[in-house]
mmCIF file of C-alpha atoms in Angstrom:
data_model
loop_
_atom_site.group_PDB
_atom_site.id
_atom_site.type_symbol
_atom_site.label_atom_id
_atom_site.label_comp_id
_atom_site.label_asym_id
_atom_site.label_seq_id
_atom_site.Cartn_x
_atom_site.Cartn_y
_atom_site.Cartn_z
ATOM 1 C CA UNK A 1 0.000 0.000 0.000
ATOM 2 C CA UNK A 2 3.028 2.450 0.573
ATOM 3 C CA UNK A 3 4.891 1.077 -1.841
ATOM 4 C CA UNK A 4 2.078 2.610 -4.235
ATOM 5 C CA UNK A 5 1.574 5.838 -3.048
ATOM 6 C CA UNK A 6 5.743 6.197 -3.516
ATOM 7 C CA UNK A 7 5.743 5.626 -7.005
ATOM 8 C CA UNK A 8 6.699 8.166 -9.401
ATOM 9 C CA UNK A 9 5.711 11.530 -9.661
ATOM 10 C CA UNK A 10 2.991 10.652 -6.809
ATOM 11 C CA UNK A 11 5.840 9.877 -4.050
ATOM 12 C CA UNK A 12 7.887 12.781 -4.675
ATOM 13 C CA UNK A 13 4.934 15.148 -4.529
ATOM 14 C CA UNK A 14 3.966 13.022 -1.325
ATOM 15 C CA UNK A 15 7.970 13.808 -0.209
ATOM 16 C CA UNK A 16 7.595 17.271 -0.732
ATOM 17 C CA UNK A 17 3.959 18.105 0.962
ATOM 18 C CA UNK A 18 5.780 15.963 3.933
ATOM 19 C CA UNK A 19 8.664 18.547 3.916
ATOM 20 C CA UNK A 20 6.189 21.670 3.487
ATOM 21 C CA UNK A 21 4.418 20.172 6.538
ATOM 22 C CA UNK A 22 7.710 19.501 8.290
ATOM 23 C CA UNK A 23 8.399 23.327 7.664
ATOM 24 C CA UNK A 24 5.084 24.603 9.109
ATOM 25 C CA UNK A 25 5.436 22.474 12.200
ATOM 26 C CA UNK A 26 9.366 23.811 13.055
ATOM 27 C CA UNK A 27 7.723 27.588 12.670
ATOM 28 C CA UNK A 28 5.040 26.415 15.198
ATOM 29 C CA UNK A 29 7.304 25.050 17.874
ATOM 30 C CA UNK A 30 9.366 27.708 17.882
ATOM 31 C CA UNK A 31 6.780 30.295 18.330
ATOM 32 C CA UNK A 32 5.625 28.517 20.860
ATOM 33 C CA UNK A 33 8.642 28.041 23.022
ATOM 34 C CA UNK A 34 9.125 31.582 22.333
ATOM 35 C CA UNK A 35 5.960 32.775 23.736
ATOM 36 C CA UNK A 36 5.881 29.936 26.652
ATOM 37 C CA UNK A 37 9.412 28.640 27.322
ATOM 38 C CA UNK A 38 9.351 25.495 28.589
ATOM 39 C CA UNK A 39 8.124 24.297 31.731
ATOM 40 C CA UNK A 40 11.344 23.165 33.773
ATOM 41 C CA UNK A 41 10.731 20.644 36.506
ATOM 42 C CA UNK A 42 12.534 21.079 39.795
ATOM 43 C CA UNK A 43 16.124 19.061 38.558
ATOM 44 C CA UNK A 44 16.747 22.707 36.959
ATOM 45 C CA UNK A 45 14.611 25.099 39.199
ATOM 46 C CA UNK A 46 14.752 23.750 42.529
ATOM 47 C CA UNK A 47 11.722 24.033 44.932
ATOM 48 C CA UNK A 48 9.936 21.878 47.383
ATOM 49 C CA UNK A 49 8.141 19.071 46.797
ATOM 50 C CA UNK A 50 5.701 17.395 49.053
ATOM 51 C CA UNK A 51 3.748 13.793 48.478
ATOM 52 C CA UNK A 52 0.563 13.330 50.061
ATOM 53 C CA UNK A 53 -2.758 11.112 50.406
ATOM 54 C CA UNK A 54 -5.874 11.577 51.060
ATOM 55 C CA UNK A 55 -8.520 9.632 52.329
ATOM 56 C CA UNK A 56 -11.110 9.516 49.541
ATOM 57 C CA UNK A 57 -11.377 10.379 45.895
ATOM 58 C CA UNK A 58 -10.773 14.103 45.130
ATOM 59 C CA UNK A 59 -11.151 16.192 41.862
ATOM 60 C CA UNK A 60 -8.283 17.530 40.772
ATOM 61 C CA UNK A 61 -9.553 20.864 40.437
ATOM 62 C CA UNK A 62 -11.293 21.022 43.418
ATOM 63 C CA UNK A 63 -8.249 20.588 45.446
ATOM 64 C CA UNK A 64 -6.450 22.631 43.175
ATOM 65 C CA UNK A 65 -8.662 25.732 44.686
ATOM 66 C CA UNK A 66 -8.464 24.368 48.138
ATOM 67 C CA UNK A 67 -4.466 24.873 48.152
ATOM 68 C CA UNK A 68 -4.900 28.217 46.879
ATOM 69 C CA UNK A 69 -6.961 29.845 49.223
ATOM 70 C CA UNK A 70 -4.286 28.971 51.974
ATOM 71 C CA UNK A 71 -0.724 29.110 49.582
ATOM 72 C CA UNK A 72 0.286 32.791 48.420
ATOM 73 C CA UNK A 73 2.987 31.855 46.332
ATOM 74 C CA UNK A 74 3.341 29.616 43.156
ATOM 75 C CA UNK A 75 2.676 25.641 42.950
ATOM 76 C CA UNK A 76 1.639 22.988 40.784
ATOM 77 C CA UNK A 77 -0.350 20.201 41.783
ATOM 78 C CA UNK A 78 -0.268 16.811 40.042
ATOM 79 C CA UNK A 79 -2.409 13.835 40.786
ATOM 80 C CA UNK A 80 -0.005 10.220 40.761
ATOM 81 C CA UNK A 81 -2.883 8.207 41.389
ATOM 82 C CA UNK A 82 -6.905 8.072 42.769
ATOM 83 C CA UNK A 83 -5.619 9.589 46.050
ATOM 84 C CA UNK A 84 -2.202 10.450 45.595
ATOM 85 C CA UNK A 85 -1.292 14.233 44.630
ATOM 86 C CA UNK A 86 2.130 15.453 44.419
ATOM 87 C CA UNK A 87 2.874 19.328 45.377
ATOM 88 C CA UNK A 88 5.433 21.695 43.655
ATOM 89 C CA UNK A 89 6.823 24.981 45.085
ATOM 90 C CA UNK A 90 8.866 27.073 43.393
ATOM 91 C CA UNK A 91 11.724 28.590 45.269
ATOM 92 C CA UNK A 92 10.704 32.396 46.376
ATOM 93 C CA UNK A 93 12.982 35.339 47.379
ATOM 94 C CA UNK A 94 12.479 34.269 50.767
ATOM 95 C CA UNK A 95 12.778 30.540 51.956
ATOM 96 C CA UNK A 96 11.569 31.300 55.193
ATOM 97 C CA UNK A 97 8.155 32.864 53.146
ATOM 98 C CA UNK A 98 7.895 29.539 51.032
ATOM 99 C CA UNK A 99 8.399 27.398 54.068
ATOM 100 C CA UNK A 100 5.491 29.185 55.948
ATOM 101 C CA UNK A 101 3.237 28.554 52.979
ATOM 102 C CA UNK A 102 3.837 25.188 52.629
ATOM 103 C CA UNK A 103 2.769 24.800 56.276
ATOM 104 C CA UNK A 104 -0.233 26.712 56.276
ATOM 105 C CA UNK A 105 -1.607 24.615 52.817
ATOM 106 C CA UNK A 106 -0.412 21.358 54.526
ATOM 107 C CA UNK A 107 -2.384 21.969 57.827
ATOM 108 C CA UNK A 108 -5.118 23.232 55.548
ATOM 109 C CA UNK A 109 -5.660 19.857 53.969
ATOM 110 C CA UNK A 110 -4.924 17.450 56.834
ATOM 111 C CA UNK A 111 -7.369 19.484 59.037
ATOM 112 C CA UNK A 112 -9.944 19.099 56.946
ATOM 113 C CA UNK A 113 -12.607 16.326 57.150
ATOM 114 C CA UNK A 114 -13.539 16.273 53.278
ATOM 115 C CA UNK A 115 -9.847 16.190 52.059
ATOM 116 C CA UNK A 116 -8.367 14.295 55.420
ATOM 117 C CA UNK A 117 -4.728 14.307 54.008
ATOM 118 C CA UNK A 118 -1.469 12.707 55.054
ATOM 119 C CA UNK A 119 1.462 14.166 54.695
ATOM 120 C CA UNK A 120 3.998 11.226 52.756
ATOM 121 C CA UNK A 121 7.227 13.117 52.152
ATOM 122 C CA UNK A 122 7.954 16.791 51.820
ATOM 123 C CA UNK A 123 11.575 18.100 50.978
ATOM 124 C CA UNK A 124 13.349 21.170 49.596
ATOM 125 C CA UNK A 125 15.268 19.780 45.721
ATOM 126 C CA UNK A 126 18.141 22.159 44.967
ATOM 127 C CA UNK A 127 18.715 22.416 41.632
ATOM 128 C CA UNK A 128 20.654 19.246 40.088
ATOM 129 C CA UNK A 129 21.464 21.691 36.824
ATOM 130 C CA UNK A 130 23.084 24.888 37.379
ATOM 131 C CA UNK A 131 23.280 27.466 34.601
ATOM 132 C CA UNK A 132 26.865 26.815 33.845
ATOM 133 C CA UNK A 133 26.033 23.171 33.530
ATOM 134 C CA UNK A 134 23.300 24.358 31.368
ATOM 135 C CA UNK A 135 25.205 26.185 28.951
ATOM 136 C CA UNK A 136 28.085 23.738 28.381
ATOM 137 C CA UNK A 137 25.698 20.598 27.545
ATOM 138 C CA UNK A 138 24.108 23.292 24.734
ATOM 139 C CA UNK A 139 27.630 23.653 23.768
ATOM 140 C CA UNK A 140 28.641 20.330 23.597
ATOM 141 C CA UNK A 141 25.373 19.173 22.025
ATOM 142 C CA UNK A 142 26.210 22.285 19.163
ATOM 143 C CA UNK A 143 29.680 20.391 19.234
ATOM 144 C CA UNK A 144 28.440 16.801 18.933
ATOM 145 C CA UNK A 145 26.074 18.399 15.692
ATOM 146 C CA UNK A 146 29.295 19.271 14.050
ATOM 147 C CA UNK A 147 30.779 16.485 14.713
ATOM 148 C CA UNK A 148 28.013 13.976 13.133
ATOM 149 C CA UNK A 149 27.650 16.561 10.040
ATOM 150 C CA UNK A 150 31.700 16.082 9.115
ATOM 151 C CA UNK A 151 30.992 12.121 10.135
ATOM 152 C CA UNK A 152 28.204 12.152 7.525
ATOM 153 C CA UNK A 153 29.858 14.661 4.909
ATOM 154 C CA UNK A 154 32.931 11.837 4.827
ATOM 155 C CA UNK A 155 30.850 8.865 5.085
ATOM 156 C CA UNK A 156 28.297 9.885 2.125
ATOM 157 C CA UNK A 157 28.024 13.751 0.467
ATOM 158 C CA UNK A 158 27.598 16.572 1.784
ATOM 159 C CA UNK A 159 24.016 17.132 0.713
ATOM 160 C CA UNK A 160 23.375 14.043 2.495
ATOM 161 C CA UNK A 161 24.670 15.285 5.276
ATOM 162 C CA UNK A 162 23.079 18.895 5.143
ATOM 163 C CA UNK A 163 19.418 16.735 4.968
ATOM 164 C CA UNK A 164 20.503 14.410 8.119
ATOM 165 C CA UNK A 165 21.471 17.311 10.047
ATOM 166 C CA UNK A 166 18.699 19.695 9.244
ATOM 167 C CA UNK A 167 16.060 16.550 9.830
ATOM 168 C CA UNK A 168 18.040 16.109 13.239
ATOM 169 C CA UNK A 169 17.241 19.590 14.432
ATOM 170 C CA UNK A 170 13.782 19.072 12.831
ATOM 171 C CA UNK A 171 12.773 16.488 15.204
ATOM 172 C CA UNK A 172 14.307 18.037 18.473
ATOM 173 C CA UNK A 173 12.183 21.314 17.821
ATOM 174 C CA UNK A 174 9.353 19.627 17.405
ATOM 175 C CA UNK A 175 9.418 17.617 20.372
ATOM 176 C CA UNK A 176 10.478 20.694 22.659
ATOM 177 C CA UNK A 177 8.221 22.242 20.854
ATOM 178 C CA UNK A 178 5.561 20.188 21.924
ATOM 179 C CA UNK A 179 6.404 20.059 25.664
ATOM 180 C CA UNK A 180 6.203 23.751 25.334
ATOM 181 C CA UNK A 181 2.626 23.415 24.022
ATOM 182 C CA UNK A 182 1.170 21.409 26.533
ATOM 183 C CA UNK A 183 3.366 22.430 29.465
ATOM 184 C CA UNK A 184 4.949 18.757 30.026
ATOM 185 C CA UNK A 185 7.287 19.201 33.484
ATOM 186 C CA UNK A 186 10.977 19.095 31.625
ATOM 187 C CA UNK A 187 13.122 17.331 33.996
ATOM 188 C CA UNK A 188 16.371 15.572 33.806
ATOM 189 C CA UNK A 189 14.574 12.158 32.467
ATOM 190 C CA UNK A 190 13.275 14.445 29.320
ATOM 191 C CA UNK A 191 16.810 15.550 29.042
ATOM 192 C CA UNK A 192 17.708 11.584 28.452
ATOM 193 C CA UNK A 193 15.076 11.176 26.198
ATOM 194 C CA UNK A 194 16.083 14.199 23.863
ATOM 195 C CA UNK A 195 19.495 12.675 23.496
ATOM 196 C CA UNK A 196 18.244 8.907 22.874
ATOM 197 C CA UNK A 197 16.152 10.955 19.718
ATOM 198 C CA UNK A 198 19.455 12.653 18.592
ATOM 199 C CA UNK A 199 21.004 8.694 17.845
ATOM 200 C CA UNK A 200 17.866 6.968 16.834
ATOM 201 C CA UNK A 201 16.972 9.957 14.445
ATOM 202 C CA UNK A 202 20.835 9.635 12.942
ATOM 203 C CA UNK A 203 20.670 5.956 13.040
ATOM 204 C CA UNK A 204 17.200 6.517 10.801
ATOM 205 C CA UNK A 205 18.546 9.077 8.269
ATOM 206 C CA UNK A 206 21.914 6.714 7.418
ATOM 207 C CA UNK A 207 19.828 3.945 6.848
ATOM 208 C CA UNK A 208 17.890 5.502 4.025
ATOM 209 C CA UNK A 209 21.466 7.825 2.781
ATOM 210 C CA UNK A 210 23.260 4.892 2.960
ATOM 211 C CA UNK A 211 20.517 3.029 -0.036
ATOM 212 C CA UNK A 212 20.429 6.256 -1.604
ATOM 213 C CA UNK A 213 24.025 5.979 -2.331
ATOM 214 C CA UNK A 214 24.034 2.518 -3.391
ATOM 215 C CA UNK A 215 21.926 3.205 -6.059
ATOM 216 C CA UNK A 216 22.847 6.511 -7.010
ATOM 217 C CA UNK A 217 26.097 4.597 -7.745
ATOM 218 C CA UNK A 218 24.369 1.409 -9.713
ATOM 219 C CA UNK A 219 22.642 4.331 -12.038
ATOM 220 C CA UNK A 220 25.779 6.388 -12.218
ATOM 221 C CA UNK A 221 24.757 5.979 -16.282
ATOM 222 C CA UNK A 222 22.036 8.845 -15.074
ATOM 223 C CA UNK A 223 18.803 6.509 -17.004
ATOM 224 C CA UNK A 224 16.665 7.528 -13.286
ATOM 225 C CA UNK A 225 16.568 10.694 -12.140
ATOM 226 C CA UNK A 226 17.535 11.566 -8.958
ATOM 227 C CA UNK A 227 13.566 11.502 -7.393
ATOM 228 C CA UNK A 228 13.525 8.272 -8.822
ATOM 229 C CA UNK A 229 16.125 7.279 -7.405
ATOM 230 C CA UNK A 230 15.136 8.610 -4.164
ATOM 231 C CA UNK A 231 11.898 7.223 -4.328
ATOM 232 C CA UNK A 232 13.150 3.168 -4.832
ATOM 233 C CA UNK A 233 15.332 3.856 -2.097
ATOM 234 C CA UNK A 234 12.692 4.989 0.203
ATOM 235 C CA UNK A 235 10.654 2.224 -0.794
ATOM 236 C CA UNK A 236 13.912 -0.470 0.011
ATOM 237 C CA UNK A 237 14.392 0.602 3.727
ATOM 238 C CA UNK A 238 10.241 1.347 4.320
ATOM 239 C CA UNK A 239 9.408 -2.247 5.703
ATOM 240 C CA UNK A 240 12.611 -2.158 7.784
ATOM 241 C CA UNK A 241 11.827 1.062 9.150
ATOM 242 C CA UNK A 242 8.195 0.629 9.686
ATOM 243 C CA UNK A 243 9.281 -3.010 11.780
ATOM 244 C CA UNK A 244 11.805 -0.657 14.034
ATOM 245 C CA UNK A 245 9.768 1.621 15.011
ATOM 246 C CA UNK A 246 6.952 -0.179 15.650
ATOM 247 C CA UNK A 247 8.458 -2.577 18.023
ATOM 248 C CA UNK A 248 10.100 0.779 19.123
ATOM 249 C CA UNK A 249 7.060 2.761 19.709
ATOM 250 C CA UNK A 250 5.223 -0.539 21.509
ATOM 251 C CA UNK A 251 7.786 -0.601 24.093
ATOM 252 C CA UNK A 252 7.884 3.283 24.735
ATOM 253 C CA UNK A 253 3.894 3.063 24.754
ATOM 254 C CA UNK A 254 4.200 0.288 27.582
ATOM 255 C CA UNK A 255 6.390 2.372 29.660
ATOM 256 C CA UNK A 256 4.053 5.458 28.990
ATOM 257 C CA UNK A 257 1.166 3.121 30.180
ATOM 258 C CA UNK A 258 2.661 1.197 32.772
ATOM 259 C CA UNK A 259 5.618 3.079 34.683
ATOM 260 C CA UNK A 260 3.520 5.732 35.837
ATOM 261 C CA UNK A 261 3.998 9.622 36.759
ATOM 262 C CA UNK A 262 8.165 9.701 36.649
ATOM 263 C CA UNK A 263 8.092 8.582 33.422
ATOM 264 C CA UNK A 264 5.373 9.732 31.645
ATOM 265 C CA UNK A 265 7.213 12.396 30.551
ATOM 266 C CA UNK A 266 10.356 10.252 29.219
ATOM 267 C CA UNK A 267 7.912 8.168 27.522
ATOM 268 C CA UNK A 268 6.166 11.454 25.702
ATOM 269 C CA UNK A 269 9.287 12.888 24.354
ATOM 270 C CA UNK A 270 10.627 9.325 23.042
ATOM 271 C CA UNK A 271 7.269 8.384 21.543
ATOM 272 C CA UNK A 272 7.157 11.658 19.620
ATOM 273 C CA UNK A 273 10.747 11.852 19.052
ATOM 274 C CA UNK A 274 10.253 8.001 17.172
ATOM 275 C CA UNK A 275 7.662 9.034 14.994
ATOM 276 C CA UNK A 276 8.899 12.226 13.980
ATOM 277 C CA UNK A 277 12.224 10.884 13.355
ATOM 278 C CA UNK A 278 10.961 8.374 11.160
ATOM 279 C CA UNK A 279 8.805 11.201 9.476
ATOM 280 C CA UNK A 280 11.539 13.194 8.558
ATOM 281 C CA UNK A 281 14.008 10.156 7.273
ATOM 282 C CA UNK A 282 11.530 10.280 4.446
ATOM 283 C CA UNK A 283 10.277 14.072 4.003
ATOM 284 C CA UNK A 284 13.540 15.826 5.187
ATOM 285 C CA UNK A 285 17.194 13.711 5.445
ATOM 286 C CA UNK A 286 15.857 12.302 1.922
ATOM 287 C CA UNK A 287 14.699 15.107 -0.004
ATOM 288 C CA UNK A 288 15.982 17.768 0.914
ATOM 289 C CA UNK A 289 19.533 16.858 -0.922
ATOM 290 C CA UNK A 290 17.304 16.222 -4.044
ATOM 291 C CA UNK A 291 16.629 19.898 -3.339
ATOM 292 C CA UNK A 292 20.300 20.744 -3.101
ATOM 293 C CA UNK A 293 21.276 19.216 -6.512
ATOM 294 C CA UNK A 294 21.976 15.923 -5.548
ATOM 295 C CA UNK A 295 22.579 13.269 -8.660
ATOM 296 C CA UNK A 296 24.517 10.378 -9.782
ATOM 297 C CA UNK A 297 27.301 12.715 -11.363
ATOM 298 C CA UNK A 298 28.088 13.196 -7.431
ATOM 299 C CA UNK A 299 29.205 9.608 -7.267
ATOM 300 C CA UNK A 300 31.045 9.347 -10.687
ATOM 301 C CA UNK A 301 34.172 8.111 -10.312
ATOM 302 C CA UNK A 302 36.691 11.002 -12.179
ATOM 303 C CA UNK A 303 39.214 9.303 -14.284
ATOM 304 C CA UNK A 304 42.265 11.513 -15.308
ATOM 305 C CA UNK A 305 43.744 11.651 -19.219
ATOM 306 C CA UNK A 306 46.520 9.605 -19.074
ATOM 307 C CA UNK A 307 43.848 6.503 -17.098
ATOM 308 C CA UNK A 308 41.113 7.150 -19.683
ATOM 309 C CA UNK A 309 43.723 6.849 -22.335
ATOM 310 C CA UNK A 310 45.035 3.507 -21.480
ATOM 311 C CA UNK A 311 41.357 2.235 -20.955
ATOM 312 C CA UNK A 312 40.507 3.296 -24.015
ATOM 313 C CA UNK A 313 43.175 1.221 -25.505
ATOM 314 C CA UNK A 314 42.743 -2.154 -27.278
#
C-alpha cells in the first residue's frame, strides 16, 4: 500500500507536501517556546516538593482551589494516582516565606474532614542543573552536531549530510516544541530522552542515505533521475523502518502506560521523538539533498587523461 503511493511523480509530490508540513510544524514550535518557554521541573529550578494522600477520591480541580486559598505563592499540583497528589513549590525570594506557605496549605488539607490528608514526604530539591552546567551541555550538544555533520559529509556527500542534520534539528524542535505546548514538566529524564532521539533519528537518516548511495552509484549511467532514485530507495528501507519503530514505539507506549507519573514524561518525548524521526528520514534527510542538486554525477568516479587513455586502448 506504501509502496504505491511512492511511485513516481505521486511519491515525490507526497515527499515534498511531507517537507512543506515539516516546515510549518518547526515555525510552530518555535513560536511557541518563544511565547511559553518550557516548563522546567525542579532538577533545573529547585523548589519543594511534598507527596501526600488523602482519604477519599478528590477532583483535581477542586483541590487545586483548596491549596490556593491557603498558599500565596506559586505551585503545581499533580495527581499520581486516585488519592495520591504530588505538590510543587517554586523557590521564592524568601525561603523562610515559602516554608510558611507550605505549612499553612499542609495543615489546611490534613485538618480538613472532606480532604483528610497525610502528609507522605515533603523536601526542599536544589537544583541538580546549574546554569553553567546548562550552557556547556548546549555547547557540547552544538559540538556533537558538528561532529556527526563532518561524520556524515565523509561517510556519504555533503548534501546528504546537510538533509541528516537539518532533519536532526527538525525532530528536536518539534518535540520541545511540543512540551512547550502542553506544558509537560521538563526534567532531567526528558533531558535523556532528547538525546536517545538525537542517535535513533541519525541511526534513521543513514539507513535511508546509505541506499540512496548505493543506487545513485548502480545508475551512475544517469537513465533515473535523482527523485527516482530517491523514491526506490525509500521504498527499500520502508518495511525495515516501519518493523523498528513499531516494536520501538510498543515498548515506549508500555512504559508510557505502565511506569507511571516519573516517566510519563520520558515516555512522551521518546514516543514523539520516534515518529517524527521516522517522518523526517523520508520528508527531510531524503529530499531535501534532491533539493540541493543531488545526482549520480556526485558519485562518478573522475578518471584523469593519461587513465582514460590507457582504458581506451585495445
Amino acid at each position: 500500500m506504501l509502496n504505491y503511493f511512492l511511485k513516481g511523480e505521486k511519491g515525490t509530490r507526497l515527499r515534498f507536501m511531507g517537507m512543506l508540513l515539516s516546515a510549518i510544524l518547526v515555525l510552530l514550535s518555535v513560536f511557541t517556546l518563544a511565547q511559553k518557554g518550557l516548563n522546567f521541573g525542579l532538577d533545573f529550578t529547585g523548589g519543594y516538593l511534598t507527596e501526600f494522600t488523602t482519604s477519599q477520591s478528590v477532583e483535581l480541580k477542586e483541590l487545586q482551589s483548596f491549596i490556593a486559598k491557603n498558599h500565596n505563592g506559586e505551585f503545581e499540583l499533580t495527581a499520581q494516582g486516585n488519592s495520591h497528589f504530588q505538590l510543587r513549590e517554586a523557590p521564592s525570594a524568601s525561603t523562610t516565606s515559602t516554608a510558611a506557605n507550605s505549612l499553612d496549605w499542609q495543615s489546611a488539607v490534613t485538618q480538613n474532614d472532606d480532604i483528610n490528608a497525610q502528609v507522605l514526604s515533603s523536601a526542599y530539591i536544589g537544583s541538580q542543573v546549574g546554569d553553567e552546567l546548562f550552557d556547556q551541555g548546549c555547547l557540547a550538544m552544538f559540538a556533537a552536531m558538528i561532529a556527526v555533520m563532518i561524520y556524515l559529509a565523509v561517510r556519504f556527500e555533503w548534501r546528504l549530510a546537510v538533509g541528516s542534520v537539518v532533519a536532526l534539528v527538525h525532530d528536536l524542535i518539534l518535540v520541545l516544541g511540543l512540551f512547550s505546548l502542553l506544558q509537560i514538566e521538563f526534567n532531567l529524564t526528558v533531558l535523556a530522552s532528547l538525546l536517545a532521539i538525537i542517535g535513533y533519528s541519525l541511526n534513521d537518516s543513514i539507513i535511508v542515505g546509505d541506499r540512496v548511495r548505493e543506487l545513485l552509484r548502480v545508475q551512475s549511467n544517469n537513465v533515473l533521475s535523482p527523485a527516482t532514485i530517491i523514491n526506490n530507495a525509500i521504498k527499500s528501507t520502508l518495511t525495515r523502518t516501519l518493523i523498528t519503530s513499531g516494536t520501538t514505539l510498543a515498548t515506549v507506549a508500555s512504559v508510557w502506560l505502565l511506569a507511571g507519573a516519573p516517566l510519563q514524561g520520558f515516555a512522551i518525548a521518546l514516543f514523539t521523538g520516534i515518529v517524527v524521526g521516522t517522518f523526517s528520514s523520508i520528508c527531510i534527510a531524503a529530499t531535501l539533498p534532491e533539493l540541493l542538486g543531488l545526482s549520480a554525477k556526485n558519485y562518478e568516479v573522475k578518471v584523469d587523461a593519461h587513465t582514460q587513455t590507457l582504458l581506451d586502448m585495445p
